[in-house]
Amino acid sequence: MRLALVSGSSNSALASRVACEIGIDLEECAVERFPDGEIGVSMGPVRGADVYLVQTSGIPIHDNLVELLMLADAARRAGAARVTGVIPYLAYARQDRREAEGASLGARVIADALSASLDRVITVDLHASAVEGFFSCPVEHLSAIPLLAERVRPLLRDHIVVAPDLGAVKRAQRYASLLGLGMAGVRKRRLSGRQVEALGVDGDVRGHDVLIVDDMISTGATIVVAANALRAAGAGGAIAVATHGLLVAGAAERLDALALDAVMISDSVVAPTASRPRITVVGLAALLGDVITRVHRDAPLAELVGDR
Ligand code: R5P
């Protein structure tokens, strides 16, 4: 069966790099946007192929998700033998539980829609691992943590890894174990989509530099509040590392103003990082290319999906 790689419009630079890693060309695919906002796609011949649709769900999230559904439909109607969604960042994964009676469960809604359209999903650092269980198709849940840890290692001195909230503790443990560092945590409370507050710092950070690790930076509020709480607790310099750098609603400016020693994110989404020397973007193409090749050949993924 032929491997066919198709790029959606959400992050075509990443898709091209993945194609380069695998050593194939991207399939022809055109995405049309109609005046009323509707999306239509048309794809070159993929009959009988093992199709991988590279489409992340960064901003604009809904356009990107609907485009992915259209791509999957086009591939099926064109006779693809198997259709896999390569979704480096999965939006809505933060809506993994209902906060109140009467609320929707966003992660489940998106997982249902994608499961109905795709045979398999490849994704990276879901906000919560449990979201994998919302899908009725198989999910290859990869982690960028080993890659990010290796890239940040040369910048470290006597750093302590800090989880900026309770949900990040397992992730922080993974970084701490890979980097051989100690750990601390910030207790955080979310007040709204844009506002969080720190309730306290657990662990002694006085006199240490800190490495704040998270799955994503969206508005940057979590990193700002954590960095300020850590400074108030006596920490020295700070580095922030997160897999998904959405950087919405002025996050990049907010991070600039915070004057961190460095910020590191992956290229899972396209972020406004141009002319921001403190922000380093780490590429996922080699990891994604490797996984796609293995899935295509039915080879084990063991060390690539490992501990999360
Ligand atoms: C929350 O639980 C997540 O892990 C991130 O900490 C959060 O979503 C980041 O969002 P923001 O940058 O808007 O604070």
mmCIF file of C-alpha atoms and ligand atoms in Angstrom:
data_model
loop_
_atom_site.group_PDB
_atom_site.id
_atom_site.type_symbol
_atom_site.label_atom_id
_atom_site.label_comp_id
_atom_site.label_asym_id
_atom_site.label_seq_id
_atom_site.Cartn_x
_atom_site.Cartn_y
_atom_site.Cartn_z
ATOM 1 C CA MET A 1 0.000 0.000 0.000
ATOM 2 C CA ARG A 2 1.357 3.439 -0.934
ATOM 3 C CA LEU A 3 1.968 6.042 1.810
ATOM 4 C CA ALA A 4 0.302 9.343 0.856
ATOM 5 C CA LEU A 5 0.980 12.481 2.879
ATOM 6 C CA VAL A 6 -1.498 15.339 2.563
ATOM 7 C CA SER A 7 -1.083 18.792 4.052
ATOM 8 C CA GLY A 8 -4.008 20.808 5.328
ATOM 9 C CA SER A 9 -3.579 24.564 5.462
ATOM 10 C CA SER A 10 -3.056 24.874 9.245
ATOM 11 C CA ASN A 11 0.719 24.299 9.262
ATOM 12 C CA SER A 12 1.910 23.517 5.749
ATOM 13 C CA ALA A 13 5.530 24.305 6.637
ATOM 14 C CA LEU A 14 5.501 21.508 9.217
ATOM 15 C CA ALA A 15 3.824 19.153 6.725
ATOM 16 C CA SER A 16 6.567 19.900 4.167
ATOM 17 C CA ARG A 17 9.248 19.178 6.746
ATOM 18 C CA VAL A 18 7.523 15.876 7.620
ATOM 19 C CA ALA A 19 7.443 14.969 3.909
ATOM 20 C CA CYS A 20 11.176 15.735 3.737
ATOM 21 C CA GLU A 21 11.876 13.514 6.747
ATOM 22 C CA ILE A 22 9.953 10.621 5.179
ATOM 23 C CA GLY A 23 11.480 11.298 1.759
ATOM 24 C CA ILE A 24 8.253 11.667 -0.219
ATOM 25 C CA ASP A 25 6.343 14.499 -1.898
ATOM 26 C CA LEU A 26 3.117 15.909 -0.497
ATOM 27 C CA GLU A 27 -0.006 14.913 -2.433
ATOM 28 C CA GLU A 28 -1.841 17.564 -4.386
ATOM 29 C CA CYS A 29 -4.556 19.127 -2.297
ATOM 30 C CA ALA A 30 -6.478 22.376 -2.653
ATOM 31 C CA VAL A 31 -8.437 24.063 0.107
ATOM 32 C CA GLU A 32 -11.042 26.577 -0.970
ATOM 33 C CA ARG A 33 -12.646 29.123 1.330
ATOM 34 C CA PHE A 34 -16.005 30.440 0.174
ATOM 35 C CA PRO A 35 -17.208 33.991 0.833
ATOM 36 C CA ASP A 36 -19.577 32.818 3.589
ATOM 37 C CA GLY A 37 -16.741 31.022 5.411
ATOM 38 C CA GLU A 38 -17.467 27.491 4.214
ATOM 39 C CA ILE A 39 -14.489 25.293 3.354
ATOM 40 C CA GLY A 40 -14.163 22.826 0.499
ATOM 41 C CA VAL A 41 -11.167 20.600 -0.273
ATOM 42 C CA SER A 42 -10.128 18.548 -3.251
ATOM 43 C CA MET A 43 -7.340 16.030 -3.297
ATOM 44 C CA GLY A 44 -5.223 14.333 -5.939
ATOM 45 C CA PRO A 45 -5.562 10.567 -6.549
ATOM 46 C CA VAL A 46 -5.164 8.526 -3.338
ATOM 47 C CA ARG A 47 -7.135 5.391 -4.288
ATOM 48 C CA GLY A 48 -5.874 2.400 -2.308
ATOM 49 C CA ALA A 49 -3.341 4.542 -0.397
ATOM 50 C CA ASP A 50 -2.502 4.732 3.299
ATOM 51 C CA VAL A 51 -3.286 8.435 3.747
ATOM 52 C CA TYR A 52 -1.875 10.715 6.475
ATOM 53 C CA LEU A 53 -3.543 14.108 6.803
ATOM 54 C CA VAL A 54 -1.255 16.622 8.528
ATOM 55 C CA GLN A 55 -3.574 19.176 10.038
ATOM 56 C CA THR A 56 -3.064 20.722 13.453
ATOM 57 C CA SER A 57 -5.877 22.515 15.258
ATOM 58 C CA GLY A 58 -4.234 25.817 16.124
ATOM 59 C CA ILE A 59 -5.798 29.200 15.404
ATOM 60 C CA PRO A 60 -8.347 29.437 13.737
ATOM 61 C CA ILE A 61 -9.342 26.289 15.598
ATOM 62 C CA HIS A 62 -12.763 25.707 14.076
ATOM 63 C CA ASP A 63 -11.686 26.308 10.491
ATOM 64 C CA ASN A 64 -8.807 23.910 11.002
ATOM 65 C CA LEU A 65 -10.989 21.219 12.557
ATOM 66 C CA VAL A 66 -13.677 21.457 9.879
ATOM 67 C CA GLU A 67 -10.966 21.424 7.202
ATOM 68 C CA LEU A 68 -9.621 18.197 8.722
ATOM 69 C CA LEU A 69 -13.084 16.626 8.559
ATOM 70 C CA MET A 70 -13.343 17.721 4.914
ATOM 71 C CA LEU A 71 -9.892 16.299 4.145
ATOM 72 C CA ALA A 72 -10.864 12.965 5.698
ATOM 73 C CA ASP A 73 -14.081 12.895 3.705
ATOM 74 C CA ALA A 74 -12.279 13.767 0.465
ATOM 75 C CA ALA A 75 -9.699 11.019 1.064
ATOM 76 C CA ARG A 76 -12.387 8.411 1.725
ATOM 77 C CA ARG A 77 -14.465 9.419 -1.283
ATOM 78 C CA ALA A 78 -11.288 9.233 -3.381
ATOM 79 C CA GLY A 79 -10.871 5.591 -2.314
ATOM 80 C CA ALA A 80 -8.138 5.808 0.366
ATOM 81 C CA ALA A 81 -7.590 2.453 2.054
ATOM 82 C CA ARG A 82 -6.851 3.993 5.477
ATOM 83 C CA VAL A 83 -7.028 7.582 6.710
ATOM 84 C CA THR A 84 -4.937 8.823 9.651
ATOM 85 C CA GLY A 85 -5.182 12.324 11.101
ATOM 86 C CA VAL A 86 -1.814 13.728 12.145
ATOM 87 C CA ILE A 87 -2.936 16.414 14.600
ATOM 88 C CA PRO A 88 0.128 17.683 16.489
ATOM 89 C CA TYR A 89 -2.010 19.965 18.664
ATOM 90 C CA LEU A 90 -5.496 18.790 19.534
ATOM 91 C CA ALA A 91 -7.755 21.696 20.458
ATOM 92 C CA TYR A 92 -10.531 21.219 23.020
ATOM 93 C CA ALA A 93 -8.452 18.697 24.995
ATOM 94 C CA ARG A 94 -8.640 21.099 27.963
ATOM 95 C CA GLN A 95 -12.384 20.499 28.028
ATOM 96 C CA ASP A 96 -11.829 17.001 29.351
ATOM 97 C CA ARG A 97 -14.346 17.242 32.187
ATOM 98 C CA ARG A 98 -17.533 19.108 32.963
ATOM 99 C CA GLU A 99 -17.111 21.873 35.508
ATOM 100 C CA ALA A 100 -20.842 22.107 36.197
ATOM 101 C CA GLU A 101 -24.113 20.418 35.500
ATOM 102 C CA GLY A 102 -25.424 21.625 32.162
ATOM 103 C CA ALA A 103 -21.951 22.185 30.695
ATOM 104 C CA SER A 104 -20.755 20.605 27.435
ATOM 105 C CA LEU A 105 -17.841 18.158 27.252
ATOM 106 C CA GLY A 106 -15.824 19.676 24.394
ATOM 107 C CA ALA A 107 -13.065 17.058 24.227
ATOM 108 C CA ARG A 108 -15.640 14.301 23.757
ATOM 109 C CA VAL A 109 -17.522 16.229 21.051
ATOM 110 C CA ILE A 110 -14.316 16.712 19.034
ATOM 111 C CA ALA A 111 -13.149 13.128 19.647
ATOM 112 C CA ASP A 112 -16.508 11.787 18.422
ATOM 113 C CA ALA A 113 -16.387 13.879 15.245
ATOM 114 C CA LEU A 114 -12.801 12.875 14.484
ATOM 115 C CA SER A 115 -13.352 9.199 15.335
ATOM 116 C CA ALA A 116 -16.261 9.098 12.890
ATOM 117 C CA SER A 117 -14.023 10.424 10.098
ATOM 118 C CA LEU A 118 -10.593 8.930 10.735
ATOM 119 C CA ASP A 119 -9.217 5.402 11.151
ATOM 120 C CA ARG A 120 -6.449 6.554 13.466
ATOM 121 C CA VAL A 121 -5.119 9.708 15.115
ATOM 122 C CA ILE A 122 -1.514 10.687 15.766
ATOM 123 C CA THR A 123 -1.182 13.542 18.249
ATOM 124 C CA VAL A 124 1.340 15.092 20.631
ATOM 125 C CA ASP A 125 1.084 15.911 24.336
ATOM 126 C CA LEU A 126 -2.654 15.970 24.854
ATOM 127 C CA HIS A 127 -3.637 18.277 27.685
ATOM 128 C CA ALA A 128 -4.812 15.187 29.582
ATOM 129 C CA SER A 129 -3.880 11.625 28.622
ATOM 130 C CA ALA A 130 -7.438 10.544 29.464
ATOM 131 C CA VAL A 131 -8.650 12.332 26.304
ATOM 132 C CA GLU A 132 -7.184 9.433 24.304
ATOM 133 C CA GLY A 133 -9.974 7.308 25.783
ATOM 134 C CA PHE A 134 -12.631 9.638 24.339
ATOM 135 C CA PHE A 135 -11.765 8.424 20.828
ATOM 136 C CA SER A 136 -13.310 5.294 19.409
ATOM 137 C CA CYS A 137 -10.447 4.963 16.892
ATOM 138 C CA PRO A 138 -6.835 4.190 17.924
ATOM 139 C CA VAL A 139 -4.749 7.178 19.058
ATOM 140 C CA GLU A 140 -0.942 7.288 18.948
ATOM 141 C CA HIS A 141 -0.225 9.770 21.710
ATOM 142 C CA LEU A 142 3.350 11.017 21.311
ATOM 143 C CA SER A 143 5.304 13.283 23.601
ATOM 144 C CA ALA A 144 7.634 16.131 22.684
ATOM 145 C CA ILE A 145 9.017 16.197 26.221
ATOM 146 C CA PRO A 146 12.230 14.231 25.449
ATOM 147 C CA LEU A 147 12.945 16.550 22.481
ATOM 148 C CA LEU A 148 12.269 19.726 24.480
ATOM 149 C CA ALA A 149 14.259 18.461 27.465
ATOM 150 C CA GLU A 150 17.315 17.845 25.285
ATOM 151 C CA ARG A 151 17.043 21.304 23.717
ATOM 152 C CA VAL A 152 16.725 23.076 27.061
ATOM 153 C CA ARG A 153 19.469 21.035 28.802
ATOM 154 C CA PRO A 154 22.385 23.295 27.717
ATOM 155 C CA LEU A 155 20.616 26.322 29.234
ATOM 156 C CA LEU A 156 20.314 24.784 32.681
ATOM 157 C CA ARG A 157 22.411 25.606 35.757
ATOM 158 C CA ASP A 158 20.958 24.813 39.184
ATOM 159 C CA HIS A 159 17.382 24.882 37.914
ATOM 160 C CA ILE A 160 14.394 23.335 39.639
ATOM 161 C CA VAL A 161 11.552 22.043 37.455
ATOM 162 C CA VAL A 162 8.271 23.717 38.341
ATOM 163 C CA ALA A 163 4.743 22.538 37.557
ATOM 164 C CA PRO A 164 2.700 25.743 37.173
ATOM 165 C CA ASP A 165 -0.460 23.940 38.299
ATOM 166 C CA LEU A 166 -1.612 20.598 39.638
ATOM 167 C CA GLY A 167 -2.367 19.255 36.154
ATOM 168 C CA ALA A 168 1.272 19.741 35.142
ATOM 169 C CA VAL A 169 2.809 17.686 37.957
ATOM 170 C CA LYS A 170 3.193 14.444 35.993
ATOM 171 C CA ARG A 171 4.711 16.386 33.079
ATOM 172 C CA ALA A 172 7.117 18.144 35.463
ATOM 173 C CA GLN A 173 8.113 14.767 36.940
ATOM 174 C CA ARG A 174 8.995 13.563 33.450
ATOM 175 C CA TYR A 175 11.189 16.622 32.773
ATOM 176 C CA ALA A 176 12.780 16.353 36.236
ATOM 177 C CA SER A 177 13.625 12.701 35.697
ATOM 178 C CA LEU A 178 15.012 13.238 32.172
ATOM 179 C CA LEU A 179 17.103 16.212 33.326
ATOM 180 C CA GLY A 180 18.046 14.918 36.784
ATOM 181 C CA LEU A 181 16.585 17.985 38.531
ATOM 182 C CA GLY A 182 14.492 18.609 41.634
ATOM 183 C CA MET A 183 10.869 19.712 41.522
ATOM 184 C CA ALA A 184 8.514 22.301 42.921
ATOM 185 C CA GLY A 185 4.966 23.376 42.093
ATOM 186 C CA VAL A 186 2.702 26.392 41.969
ATOM 187 C CA ARG A 187 -0.882 26.100 43.162
ATOM 188 C CA LYS A 188 -3.040 27.874 40.592
ATOM 189 C CA ARG A 189 -6.695 28.818 40.389
ATOM 190 C CA ARG A 190 -8.322 29.727 37.077
ATOM 191 C CA LEU A 191 -10.675 32.680 37.351
ATOM 192 C CA SER A 192 -11.600 32.941 33.648
ATOM 193 C CA GLY A 193 -10.242 32.056 30.191
ATOM 194 C CA ARG A 194 -7.702 34.880 30.491
ATOM 195 C CA GLN A 195 -7.164 35.141 34.230
ATOM 196 C CA VAL A 196 -5.495 32.868 36.738
ATOM 197 C CA GLU A 197 -4.126 33.431 40.211
ATOM 198 C CA ALA A 198 -1.358 31.733 42.168
ATOM 199 C CA LEU A 199 -2.386 30.434 45.577
ATOM 200 C CA GLY A 200 1.129 29.504 46.663
ATOM 201 C CA VAL A 201 4.407 27.757 45.851
ATOM 202 C CA ASP A 202 5.071 24.211 47.070
ATOM 203 C CA GLY A 203 8.760 23.419 47.526
ATOM 204 C CA ASP A 204 11.813 25.567 48.225
ATOM 205 C CA VAL A 205 12.878 27.588 45.196
ATOM 206 C CA ARG A 206 14.805 30.271 47.099
ATOM 207 C CA GLY A 207 18.120 30.974 45.387
ATOM 208 C CA HIS A 208 17.402 28.587 42.512
ATOM 209 C CA ASP A 209 16.656 29.229 38.858
ATOM 210 C CA VAL A 210 13.425 27.634 37.687
ATOM 211 C CA LEU A 211 12.282 25.702 34.618
ATOM 212 C CA ILE A 212 8.512 26.111 34.326
ATOM 213 C CA VAL A 213 7.007 23.322 32.195
ATOM 214 C CA ASP A 214 3.511 23.074 30.771
ATOM 215 C CA ASP A 215 1.642 21.383 27.938
ATOM 216 C CA MET A 216 0.691 24.704 26.345
ATOM 217 C CA ILE A 217 1.005 28.443 26.496
ATOM 218 C CA SER A 218 -2.223 30.020 25.335
ATOM 219 C CA THR A 219 -2.708 33.552 26.729
ATOM 220 C CA GLY A 220 0.470 33.196 28.778
ATOM 221 C CA ALA A 221 -1.465 33.955 31.986
ATOM 222 C CA THR A 222 -0.360 30.721 33.670
ATOM 223 C CA ILE A 223 3.332 31.331 32.950
ATOM 224 C CA VAL A 224 3.128 34.993 34.033
ATOM 225 C CA VAL A 225 1.428 34.178 37.316
ATOM 226 C CA ALA A 226 3.744 31.225 38.015
ATOM 227 C CA ALA A 227 6.911 33.217 37.211
ATOM 228 C CA ASN A 228 5.809 36.100 39.447
ATOM 229 C CA ALA A 229 4.898 33.756 42.307
ATOM 230 C CA LEU A 230 8.265 32.017 41.977
ATOM 231 C CA ARG A 231 10.132 35.351 41.965
ATOM 232 C CA ALA A 232 8.208 36.385 45.081
ATOM 233 C CA ALA A 233 9.268 33.076 46.652
ATOM 234 C CA GLY A 234 12.936 33.908 46.023
ATOM 235 C CA ALA A 235 13.646 32.142 42.712
ATOM 236 C CA GLY A 236 16.277 33.596 40.366
ATOM 237 C CA GLY A 237 16.073 33.291 36.567
ATOM 238 C CA ALA A 238 13.232 31.474 34.829
ATOM 239 C CA ILE A 239 12.833 29.476 31.622
ATOM 240 C CA ALA A 240 9.428 28.367 30.326
ATOM 241 C CA VAL A 241 8.982 25.269 28.160
ATOM 242 C CA ALA A 242 5.695 24.070 26.655
ATOM 243 C CA THR A 243 4.840 21.765 23.770
ATOM 244 C CA HIS A 244 2.110 23.903 22.231
ATOM 245 C CA GLY A 245 2.767 27.637 21.848
ATOM 246 C CA LEU A 246 -0.584 29.029 20.791
ATOM 247 C CA LEU A 247 0.403 32.490 22.018
ATOM 248 C CA VAL A 248 -3.012 34.114 21.662
ATOM 249 C CA ALA A 249 -4.434 37.386 22.981
ATOM 250 C CA GLY A 250 -1.089 39.166 23.347
ATOM 251 C CA ALA A 251 0.746 36.243 24.956
ATOM 252 C CA ALA A 252 3.991 36.934 23.072
ATOM 253 C CA GLU A 253 4.072 40.536 24.327
ATOM 254 C CA ARG A 254 3.169 39.337 27.837
ATOM 255 C CA LEU A 255 6.103 36.900 27.753
ATOM 256 C CA ASP A 256 8.426 39.646 26.437
ATOM 257 C CA ALA A 257 7.457 41.878 29.345
ATOM 258 C CA LEU A 258 8.163 39.052 31.775
ATOM 259 C CA ALA A 259 11.793 38.963 30.587
ATOM 260 C CA LEU A 260 12.267 35.227 31.083
ATOM 261 C CA ASP A 261 15.722 33.842 30.307
ATOM 262 C CA ALA A 262 14.172 31.755 27.503
ATOM 263 C CA VAL A 263 10.877 30.372 26.222
ATOM 264 C CA MET A 264 10.808 27.098 24.306
ATOM 265 C CA ILE A 265 7.859 25.724 22.346
ATOM 266 C CA SER A 266 7.433 23.233 19.493
ATOM 267 C CA ASP A 267 6.154 23.886 15.981
ATOM 268 C CA SER A 268 2.923 21.949 16.656
ATOM 269 C CA VAL A 269 1.084 25.149 15.719
ATOM 270 C CA VAL A 270 2.099 28.289 13.858
ATOM 271 C CA ALA A 271 2.775 30.920 16.515
ATOM 272 C CA PRO A 272 3.641 34.628 16.304
ATOM 273 C CA THR A 273 7.302 34.143 17.203
ATOM 274 C CA ALA A 274 9.002 36.222 14.491
ATOM 275 C CA SER A 275 11.489 38.786 15.925
ATOM 276 C CA ARG A 276 11.270 37.311 19.406
ATOM 277 C CA PRO A 277 14.829 36.191 20.137
ATOM 278 C CA ARG A 278 13.923 34.747 23.522
ATOM 279 C CA ILE A 279 11.480 32.239 21.967
ATOM 280 C CA THR A 280 12.972 29.060 20.509
ATOM 281 C CA VAL A 281 10.814 26.796 18.345
ATOM 282 C CA VAL A 282 11.722 23.099 18.381
ATOM 283 C CA GLY A 283 10.729 21.069 15.318
ATOM 284 C CA LEU A 284 8.506 17.983 15.519
ATOM 285 C CA ALA A 285 8.978 16.871 11.899
ATOM 286 C CA ALA A 286 11.504 14.106 12.628
ATOM 287 C CA LEU A 287 9.325 12.638 15.388
ATOM 288 C CA LEU A 288 6.163 12.774 13.255
ATOM 289 C CA GLY A 289 7.958 11.426 10.182
ATOM 290 C CA ASP A 290 9.323 8.510 12.203
ATOM 291 C CA VAL A 291 5.919 7.664 13.675
ATOM 292 C CA ILE A 292 4.113 7.905 10.334
ATOM 293 C CA THR A 293 6.685 5.598 8.738
ATOM 294 C CA ARG A 294 6.358 3.083 11.574
ATOM 295 C CA VAL A 295 2.557 3.131 11.571
ATOM 296 C CA HIS A 296 2.594 2.668 7.797
ATOM 297 C CA ARG A 297 4.887 -0.355 8.152
ATOM 298 C CA ASP A 298 3.039 -1.733 11.193
ATOM 299 C CA ALA A 299 6.274 -1.370 13.166
ATOM 300 C CA PRO A 300 6.236 -0.906 16.963
ATOM 301 C CA LEU A 301 6.221 2.650 18.361
ATOM 302 C CA ALA A 302 7.293 1.647 21.855
ATOM 303 C CA GLU A 303 9.995 4.201 22.700
ATOM 304 C CA LEU A 304 8.185 6.996 20.855
ATOM 305 C CA VAL A 305 4.972 6.821 22.841
ATOM 306 C CA GLY A 306 6.677 5.886 26.160
ATOM 307 C CA ASP A 307 5.895 7.574 29.446
ATOM 308 C CA ARG A 308 3.905 10.793 29.349
HETATM 309 C C1 R5P B 1 -4.075 24.347 31.958
HETATM 310 O O1 R5P B 1 -4.416 23.497 32.747
HETATM 311 C C2 R5P B 1 -3.022 24.137 30.927
HETATM 312 O O2 R5P B 1 -2.177 23.074 31.252
HETATM 313 C C3 R5P B 1 -2.204 25.393 30.722
HETATM 314 O O3 R5P B 1 -1.573 25.724 31.922
HETATM 315 C C4 R5P B 1 -3.081 26.538 30.323
HETATM 316 O O4 R5P B 1 -4.082 26.103 29.468
HETATM 317 C C5 R5P B 1 -2.289 27.619 29.675
HETATM 318 O O5 R5P B 1 -3.167 28.623 29.265
HETATM 319 P P1 R5P B 1 -2.781 30.143 29.483
HETATM 320 O O6 R5P B 1 -1.479 30.359 28.797
HETATM 321 O O7 R5P B 1 -3.916 30.901 28.846
HETATM 322 O O8 R5P B 1 -2.736 30.373 30.955
#
